[in-house]
mmCIF file of C-alpha atoms in Angstrom:
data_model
loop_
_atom_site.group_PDB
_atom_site.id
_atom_site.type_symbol
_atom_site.label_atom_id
_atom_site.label_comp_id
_atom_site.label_asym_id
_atom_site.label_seq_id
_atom_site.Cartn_x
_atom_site.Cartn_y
_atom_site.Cartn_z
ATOM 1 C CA UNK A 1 9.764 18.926 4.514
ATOM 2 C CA UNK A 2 7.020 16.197 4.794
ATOM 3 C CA UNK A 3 4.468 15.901 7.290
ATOM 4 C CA UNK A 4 2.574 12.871 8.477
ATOM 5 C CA UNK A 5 -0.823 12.851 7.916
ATOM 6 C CA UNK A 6 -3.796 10.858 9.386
ATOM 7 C CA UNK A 7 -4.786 10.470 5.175
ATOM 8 C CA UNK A 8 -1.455 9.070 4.790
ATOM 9 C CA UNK A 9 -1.387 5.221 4.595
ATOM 10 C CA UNK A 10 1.978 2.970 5.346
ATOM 11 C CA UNK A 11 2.945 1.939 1.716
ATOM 12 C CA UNK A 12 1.520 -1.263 0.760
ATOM 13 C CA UNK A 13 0.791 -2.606 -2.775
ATOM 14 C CA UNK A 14 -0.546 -5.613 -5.095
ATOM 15 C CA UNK A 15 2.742 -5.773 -7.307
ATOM 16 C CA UNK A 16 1.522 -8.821 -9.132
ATOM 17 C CA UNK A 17 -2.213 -11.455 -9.365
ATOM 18 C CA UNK A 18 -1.141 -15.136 -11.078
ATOM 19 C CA UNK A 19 -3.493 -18.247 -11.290
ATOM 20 C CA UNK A 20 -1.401 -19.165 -7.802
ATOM 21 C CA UNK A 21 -1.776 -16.490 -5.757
ATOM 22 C CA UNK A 22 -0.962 -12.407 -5.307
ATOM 23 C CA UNK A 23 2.041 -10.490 -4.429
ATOM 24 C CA UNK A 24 2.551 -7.625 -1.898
ATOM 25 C CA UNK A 25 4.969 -5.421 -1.419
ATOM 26 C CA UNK A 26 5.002 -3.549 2.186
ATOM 27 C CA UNK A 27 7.694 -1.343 3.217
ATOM 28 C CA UNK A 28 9.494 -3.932 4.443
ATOM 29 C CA UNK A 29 9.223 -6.823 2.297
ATOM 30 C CA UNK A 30 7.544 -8.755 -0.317
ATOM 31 C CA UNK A 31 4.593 -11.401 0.682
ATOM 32 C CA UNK A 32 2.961 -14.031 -1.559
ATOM 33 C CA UNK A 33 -0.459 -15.143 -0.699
ATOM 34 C CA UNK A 34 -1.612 -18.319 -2.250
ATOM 35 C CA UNK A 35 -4.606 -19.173 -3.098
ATOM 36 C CA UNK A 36 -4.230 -22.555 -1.009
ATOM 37 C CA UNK A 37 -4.080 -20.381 1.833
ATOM 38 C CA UNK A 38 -6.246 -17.551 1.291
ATOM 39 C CA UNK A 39 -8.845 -18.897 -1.368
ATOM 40 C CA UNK A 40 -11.184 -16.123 -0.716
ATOM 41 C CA UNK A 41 -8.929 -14.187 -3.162
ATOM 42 C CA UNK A 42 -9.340 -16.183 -6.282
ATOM 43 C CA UNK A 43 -11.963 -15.707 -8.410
ATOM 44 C CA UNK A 44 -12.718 -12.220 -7.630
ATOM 45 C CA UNK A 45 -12.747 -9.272 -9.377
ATOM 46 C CA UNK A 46 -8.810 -8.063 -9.692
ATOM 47 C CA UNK A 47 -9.771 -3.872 -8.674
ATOM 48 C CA UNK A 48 -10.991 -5.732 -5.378
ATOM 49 C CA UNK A 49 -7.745 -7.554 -4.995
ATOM 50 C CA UNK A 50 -5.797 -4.097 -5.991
ATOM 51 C CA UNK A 51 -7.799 -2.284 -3.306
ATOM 52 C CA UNK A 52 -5.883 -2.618 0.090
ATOM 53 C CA UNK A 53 -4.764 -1.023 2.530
ATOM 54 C CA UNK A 54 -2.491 -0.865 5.492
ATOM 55 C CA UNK A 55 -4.495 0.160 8.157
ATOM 56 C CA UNK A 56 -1.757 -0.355 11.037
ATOM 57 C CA UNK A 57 1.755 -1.537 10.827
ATOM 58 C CA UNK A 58 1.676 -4.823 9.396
ATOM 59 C CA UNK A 59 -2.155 -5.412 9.083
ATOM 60 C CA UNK A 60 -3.919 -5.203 5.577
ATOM 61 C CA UNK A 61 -7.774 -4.830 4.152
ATOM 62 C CA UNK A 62 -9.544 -5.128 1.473
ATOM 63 C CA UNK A 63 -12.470 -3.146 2.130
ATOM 64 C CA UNK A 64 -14.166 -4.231 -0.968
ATOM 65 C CA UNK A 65 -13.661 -7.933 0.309
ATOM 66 C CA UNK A 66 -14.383 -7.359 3.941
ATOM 67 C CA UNK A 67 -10.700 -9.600 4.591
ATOM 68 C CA UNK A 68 -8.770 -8.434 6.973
ATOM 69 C CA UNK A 69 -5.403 -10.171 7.559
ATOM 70 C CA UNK A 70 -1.817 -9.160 9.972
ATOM 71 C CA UNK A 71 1.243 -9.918 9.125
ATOM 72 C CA UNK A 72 1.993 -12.988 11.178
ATOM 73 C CA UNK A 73 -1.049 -15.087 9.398
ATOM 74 C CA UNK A 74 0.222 -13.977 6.010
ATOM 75 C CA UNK A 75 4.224 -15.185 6.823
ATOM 76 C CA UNK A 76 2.241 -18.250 9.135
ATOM 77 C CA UNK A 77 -0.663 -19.446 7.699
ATOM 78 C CA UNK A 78 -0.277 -23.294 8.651
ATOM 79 C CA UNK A 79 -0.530 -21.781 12.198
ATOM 80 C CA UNK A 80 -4.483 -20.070 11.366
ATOM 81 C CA UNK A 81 -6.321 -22.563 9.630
ATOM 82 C CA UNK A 82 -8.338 -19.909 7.798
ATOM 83 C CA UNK A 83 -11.703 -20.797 5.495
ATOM 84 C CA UNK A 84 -13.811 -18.716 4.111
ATOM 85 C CA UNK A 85 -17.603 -19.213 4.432
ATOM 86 C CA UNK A 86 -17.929 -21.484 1.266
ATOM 87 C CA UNK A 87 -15.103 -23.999 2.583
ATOM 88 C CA UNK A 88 -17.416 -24.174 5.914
ATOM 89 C CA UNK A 89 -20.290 -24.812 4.867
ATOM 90 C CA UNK A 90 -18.689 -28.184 2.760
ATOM 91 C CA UNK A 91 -19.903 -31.308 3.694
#
């Protein structure tokens, strides 16, 4: 018999890190994230990229990144015009 847990995290994982972006695999589908999109993942170490979690049903961390991101701006992300701090501070 298994028993639900507050350690127990809903099953998320970095199946794959390319020069355009990473791939995650939830229990419910597969996401790509490009780097286009969500530039504050390129160029950073890949055990921070590997490091995530599902904190609630369809929202994801990276603690060691401090990037926290739901579902709907991952399948959406023309509708959040994200940047990170570096992007903002462009002339």
């Amino acid at each position: 018999m298994f028993l639900k847990s507050d350690k127990v995290k809903n099953f998320v994982e970095v199946t794959n890190i390319s020069s355009h972006g990473i791939c995650l695999l939830t229990r419910d589908k597969e996401l790509f994230l490009s780097y286009n999109d969500f530039s504050w993942f390129k160029d950073v170490p890949v055990k921070k990229i590997l490091k995530v979690e599902e904190v609630m049903s369809g929202h994801f961390y990276w603690p060691d990144l401090d990037v926290d991101l739901s579902l709907e701006v991952i399948d959406h992300p023309e509708r959040f015009p994200l940047k990170t701090k570096t992007e903002n501070n462009k002339p």
